[in-house]
């Protein structure tokens, strides 16, 4: 897992800088960006988030927590709100309309119901927030496609 993460981070760095380059545009009324990452895995996106960003991480795999702790130490520019072992399709711990940005990378291709997950994302996203979806699609370069949607 560690080797895959290193290779993935190297190959995707420029794409992710582009993907997350507009996060400051979605800072909410609090003055700090509130970000929810669904399917956070080992924390490969952390270094691309804004300094001071308040982040909640959700992943159904409790074994990722040890990797997340290491990633949090390496990315002290972030403010960890909490890590939840949960499915993205059911996040009652996240208040409705409370998140400025939702990041969901390489998750839609592995969930039972994309519709349920996207409904939950829409529910927690504040009005005019943004969703970053990045998913596997065989017909695109590197097999990835990006979708961005303002709530």
PDB file of C-alpha atoms in Angstrom:
ATOM      1  CA  UNK A   1       0.000   0.000   0.000  1.00  0.00           C
ATOM      2  CA  UNK A   2       2.789   2.413   0.906  1.00  0.00           C
ATOM      3  CA  UNK A   3       4.595   1.858  -2.429  1.00  0.00           C
ATOM      4  CA  UNK A   4       1.373   2.403  -4.396  1.00  0.00           C
ATOM      5  CA  UNK A   5       0.732   5.640  -2.511  1.00  0.00           C
ATOM      6  CA  UNK A   6       4.208   7.014  -3.315  1.00  0.00           C
ATOM      7  CA  UNK A   7       3.888   6.210  -7.033  1.00  0.00           C
ATOM      8  CA  UNK A   8       0.328   7.574  -7.200  1.00  0.00           C
ATOM      9  CA  UNK A   9       1.333  10.831  -5.482  1.00  0.00           C
ATOM     10  CA  UNK A  10       4.226  11.381  -7.907  1.00  0.00           C
ATOM     11  CA  UNK A  11       2.183  10.694 -11.035  1.00  0.00           C
ATOM     12  CA  UNK A  12      -0.820  12.784 -10.028  1.00  0.00           C
ATOM     13  CA  UNK A  13       0.824  15.847  -8.403  1.00  0.00           C
ATOM     14  CA  UNK A  14       0.376  18.314 -11.290  1.00  0.00           C
ATOM     15  CA  UNK A  15      -3.171  17.111 -11.978  1.00  0.00           C
ATOM     16  CA  UNK A  16      -4.106  17.583  -8.332  1.00  0.00           C
ATOM     17  CA  UNK A  17      -2.563  21.073  -8.151  1.00  0.00           C
ATOM     18  CA  UNK A  18      -4.850  21.965 -11.057  1.00  0.00           C
ATOM     19  CA  UNK A  19      -7.834  20.141  -9.549  1.00  0.00           C
ATOM     20  CA  UNK A  20      -7.566  21.884  -6.179  1.00  0.00           C
ATOM     21  CA  UNK A  21      -6.264  25.230  -7.474  1.00  0.00           C
ATOM     22  CA  UNK A  22      -9.564  27.053  -6.893  1.00  0.00           C
ATOM     23  CA  UNK A  23     -10.356  25.927  -3.347  1.00  0.00           C
ATOM     24  CA  UNK A  24      -9.944  29.469  -1.990  1.00  0.00           C
ATOM     25  CA  UNK A  25     -12.958  30.489  -4.101  1.00  0.00           C
ATOM     26  CA  UNK A  26     -15.219  28.377  -1.873  1.00  0.00           C
ATOM     27  CA  UNK A  27     -14.203  29.582   1.565  1.00  0.00           C
ATOM     28  CA  UNK A  28     -17.449  29.950   3.489  1.00  0.00           C
ATOM     29  CA  UNK A  29     -18.734  32.623   5.854  1.00  0.00           C
ATOM     30  CA  UNK A  30     -16.435  31.414   8.662  1.00  0.00           C
ATOM     31  CA  UNK A  31     -13.383  32.600   6.721  1.00  0.00           C
ATOM     32  CA  UNK A  32     -11.875  29.093   6.746  1.00  0.00           C
ATOM     33  CA  UNK A  33     -12.487  26.364   4.217  1.00  0.00           C
ATOM     34  CA  UNK A  34     -14.491  23.432   5.579  1.00  0.00           C
ATOM     35  CA  UNK A  35     -13.655  20.352   3.504  1.00  0.00           C
ATOM     36  CA  UNK A  36     -15.016  16.825   3.637  1.00  0.00           C
ATOM     37  CA  UNK A  37     -13.038  14.089   1.910  1.00  0.00           C
ATOM     38  CA  UNK A  38     -15.043  10.934   1.273  1.00  0.00           C
ATOM     39  CA  UNK A  39     -12.820   7.905   0.760  1.00  0.00           C
ATOM     40  CA  UNK A  40      -9.683   9.592   2.051  1.00  0.00           C
ATOM     41  CA  UNK A  41      -7.555   6.441   1.908  1.00  0.00           C
ATOM     42  CA  UNK A  42      -3.987   7.196   2.994  1.00  0.00           C
ATOM     43  CA  UNK A  43      -4.207  10.990   2.680  1.00  0.00           C
ATOM     44  CA  UNK A  44      -2.754  11.429  -0.806  1.00  0.00           C
ATOM     45  CA  UNK A  45      -4.610  14.751  -1.298  1.00  0.00           C
ATOM     46  CA  UNK A  46      -3.698  16.449   1.974  1.00  0.00           C
ATOM     47  CA  UNK A  47      -0.746  18.492   0.704  1.00  0.00           C
ATOM     48  CA  UNK A  48      -2.969  20.130  -1.928  1.00  0.00           C
ATOM     49  CA  UNK A  49      -5.467  21.574   0.566  1.00  0.00           C
ATOM     50  CA  UNK A  50      -5.324  25.206   1.715  1.00  0.00           C
ATOM     51  CA  UNK A  51      -3.418  26.121   4.877  1.00  0.00           C
ATOM     52  CA  UNK A  52      -5.822  26.319   7.811  1.00  0.00           C
ATOM     53  CA  UNK A  53      -8.408  24.212   5.983  1.00  0.00           C
ATOM     54  CA  UNK A  54     -10.720  22.390   8.424  1.00  0.00           C
ATOM     55  CA  UNK A  55     -10.915  18.819   7.171  1.00  0.00           C
ATOM     56  CA  UNK A  56     -13.180  15.912   8.035  1.00  0.00           C
ATOM     57  CA  UNK A  57     -12.127  12.574   6.612  1.00  0.00           C
ATOM     58  CA  UNK A  58     -14.462   9.665   5.976  1.00  0.00           C
ATOM     59  CA  UNK A  59     -13.419   6.176   4.971  1.00  0.00           C
ATOM     60  CA  UNK A  60     -15.118   2.818   5.556  1.00  0.00           C
ATOM     61  CA  UNK A  61     -11.771   1.106   6.169  1.00  0.00           C
ATOM     62  CA  UNK A  62     -10.572   1.541   9.781  1.00  0.00           C
ATOM     63  CA  UNK A  63      -7.104   0.279   8.780  1.00  0.00           C
ATOM     64  CA  UNK A  64      -6.402   3.561   6.954  1.00  0.00           C
ATOM     65  CA  UNK A  65      -6.320   5.471  10.235  1.00  0.00           C
ATOM     66  CA  UNK A  66      -2.643   4.606  10.865  1.00  0.00           C
ATOM     67  CA  UNK A  67      -1.711   5.989   7.424  1.00  0.00           C
ATOM     68  CA  UNK A  68      -3.842   9.073   8.050  1.00  0.00           C
ATOM     69  CA  UNK A  69      -2.045   9.815  11.297  1.00  0.00           C
ATOM     70  CA  UNK A  70       1.273   9.794   9.424  1.00  0.00           C
ATOM     71  CA  UNK A  71      -0.174  12.024   6.680  1.00  0.00           C
ATOM     72  CA  UNK A  72      -1.577  14.482   9.228  1.00  0.00           C
ATOM     73  CA  UNK A  73       1.877  14.798  10.838  1.00  0.00           C
ATOM     74  CA  UNK A  74       3.371  15.488   7.384  1.00  0.00           C
ATOM     75  CA  UNK A  75       0.660  18.076   6.583  1.00  0.00           C
ATOM     76  CA  UNK A  76       0.444  20.277   9.645  1.00  0.00           C
ATOM     77  CA  UNK A  77      -0.986  23.124   7.559  1.00  0.00           C
ATOM     78  CA  UNK A  78      -4.386  21.408   7.938  1.00  0.00           C
ATOM     79  CA  UNK A  79      -6.779  21.486  10.853  1.00  0.00           C
ATOM     80  CA  UNK A  80      -8.108  17.970  11.411  1.00  0.00           C
ATOM     81  CA  UNK A  81     -11.734  18.149  12.497  1.00  0.00           C
ATOM     82  CA  UNK A  82     -12.249  14.387  12.721  1.00  0.00           C
ATOM     83  CA  UNK A  83     -11.775  11.012  11.059  1.00  0.00           C
ATOM     84  CA  UNK A  84     -14.898   8.903  10.748  1.00  0.00           C
ATOM     85  CA  UNK A  85     -15.042   5.243   9.874  1.00  0.00           C
ATOM     86  CA  UNK A  86     -18.187   5.391   7.800  1.00  0.00           C
ATOM     87  CA  UNK A  87     -19.648   4.906   4.371  1.00  0.00           C
ATOM     88  CA  UNK A  88     -20.013   8.028   2.251  1.00  0.00           C
ATOM     89  CA  UNK A  89     -23.661   7.178   1.664  1.00  0.00           C
ATOM     90  CA  UNK A  90     -24.510   7.590   5.351  1.00  0.00           C
ATOM     91  CA  UNK A  91     -22.783  10.420   7.246  1.00  0.00           C
ATOM     92  CA  UNK A  92     -25.178  11.562   9.988  1.00  0.00           C
ATOM     93  CA  UNK A  93     -22.213  12.961  11.963  1.00  0.00           C
ATOM     94  CA  UNK A  94     -21.767  15.672   9.309  1.00  0.00           C
ATOM     95  CA  UNK A  95     -24.384  18.419   9.644  1.00  0.00           C
ATOM     96  CA  UNK A  96     -26.502  19.275   6.622  1.00  0.00           C
ATOM     97  CA  UNK A  97     -25.204  22.282   4.686  1.00  0.00           C
ATOM     98  CA  UNK A  98     -22.032  22.472   6.785  1.00  0.00           C
ATOM     99  CA  UNK A  99     -19.266  21.774   4.259  1.00  0.00           C
ATOM    100  CA  UNK A 100     -17.793  24.189   1.694  1.00  0.00           C
ATOM    101  CA  UNK A 101     -16.125  21.537  -0.484  1.00  0.00           C
ATOM    102  CA  UNK A 102     -16.551  17.779  -0.810  1.00  0.00           C
ATOM    103  CA  UNK A 103     -13.725  15.765  -2.359  1.00  0.00           C
ATOM    104  CA  UNK A 104     -14.522  12.301  -3.643  1.00  0.00           C
ATOM    105  CA  UNK A 105     -11.639  10.790  -5.597  1.00  0.00           C
ATOM    106  CA  UNK A 106     -11.586   7.227  -6.911  1.00  0.00           C
ATOM    107  CA  UNK A 107     -14.648   6.343  -4.851  1.00  0.00           C
ATOM    108  CA  UNK A 108     -17.614   6.385  -7.239  1.00  0.00           C
ATOM    109  CA  UNK A 109     -16.202   3.383  -9.087  1.00  0.00           C
ATOM    110  CA  UNK A 110     -16.290   1.265  -5.933  1.00  0.00           C
ATOM    111  CA  UNK A 111     -19.560   2.072  -4.141  1.00  0.00           C
ATOM    112  CA  UNK A 112     -22.765   0.059  -4.280  1.00  0.00           C
ATOM    113  CA  UNK A 113     -24.935   3.081  -5.035  1.00  0.00           C
ATOM    114  CA  UNK A 114     -23.471   6.187  -6.625  1.00  0.00           C
ATOM    115  CA  UNK A 115     -26.866   7.852  -6.328  1.00  0.00           C
ATOM    116  CA  UNK A 116     -27.007   7.377  -2.531  1.00  0.00           C
ATOM    117  CA  UNK A 117     -23.490   8.713  -2.099  1.00  0.00           C
ATOM    118  CA  UNK A 118     -24.150  11.771  -4.273  1.00  0.00           C
ATOM    119  CA  UNK A 119     -27.411  12.511  -2.427  1.00  0.00           C
ATOM    120  CA  UNK A 120     -25.533  12.474   0.882  1.00  0.00           C
ATOM    121  CA  UNK A 121     -22.805  14.712  -0.563  1.00  0.00           C
ATOM    122  CA  UNK A 122     -25.436  17.179  -1.760  1.00  0.00           C
ATOM    123  CA  UNK A 123     -27.046  17.143   1.681  1.00  0.00           C
ATOM    124  CA  UNK A 124     -23.882  18.072   3.612  1.00  0.00           C
ATOM    125  CA  UNK A 125     -22.653  20.611   1.051  1.00  0.00           C
ATOM    126  CA  UNK A 126     -23.502  24.241   1.802  1.00  0.00           C
ATOM    127  CA  UNK A 127     -25.345  26.235  -0.873  1.00  0.00           C
ATOM    128  CA  UNK A 128     -22.822  27.339  -3.509  1.00  0.00           C
ATOM    129  CA  UNK A 129     -20.256  24.851  -2.197  1.00  0.00           C
ATOM    130  CA  UNK A 130     -18.263  22.663  -4.578  1.00  0.00           C
ATOM    131  CA  UNK A 131     -17.922  18.953  -5.174  1.00  0.00           C
ATOM    132  CA  UNK A 132     -14.757  17.515  -6.699  1.00  0.00           C
ATOM    133  CA  UNK A 133     -15.361  14.111  -8.239  1.00  0.00           C
ATOM    134  CA  UNK A 134     -12.492  12.230  -9.792  1.00  0.00           C
ATOM    135  CA  UNK A 135     -13.242   8.771 -11.039  1.00  0.00           C
ATOM    136  CA  UNK A 136     -11.895   5.981 -13.189  1.00  0.00           C
ATOM    137  CA  UNK A 137     -13.000   6.062 -16.811  1.00  0.00           C
ATOM    138  CA  UNK A 138     -11.179   3.911 -19.349  1.00  0.00           C
ATOM    139  CA  UNK A 139     -11.596   6.335 -22.266  1.00  0.00           C
ATOM    140  CA  UNK A 140      -9.624   9.234 -20.763  1.00  0.00           C
ATOM    141  CA  UNK A 141      -5.873   9.890 -20.349  1.00  0.00           C
ATOM    142  CA  UNK A 142      -4.555   8.025 -17.299  1.00  0.00           C
ATOM    143  CA  UNK A 143      -8.045   6.509 -16.957  1.00  0.00           C
ATOM    144  CA  UNK A 144      -9.376   9.449 -14.933  1.00  0.00           C
ATOM    145  CA  UNK A 145     -12.160  11.947 -15.408  1.00  0.00           C
ATOM    146  CA  UNK A 146     -12.863  15.012 -13.273  1.00  0.00           C
ATOM    147  CA  UNK A 147     -16.179  16.599 -12.566  1.00  0.00           C
ATOM    148  CA  UNK A 148     -16.722  19.734 -10.570  1.00  0.00           C
ATOM    149  CA  UNK A 149     -20.145  20.880  -9.469  1.00  0.00           C
ATOM    150  CA  UNK A 150     -21.273  23.905  -7.521  1.00  0.00           C
ATOM    151  CA  UNK A 151     -24.025  23.071  -5.037  1.00  0.00           C
TER     152      UNK A 151
END
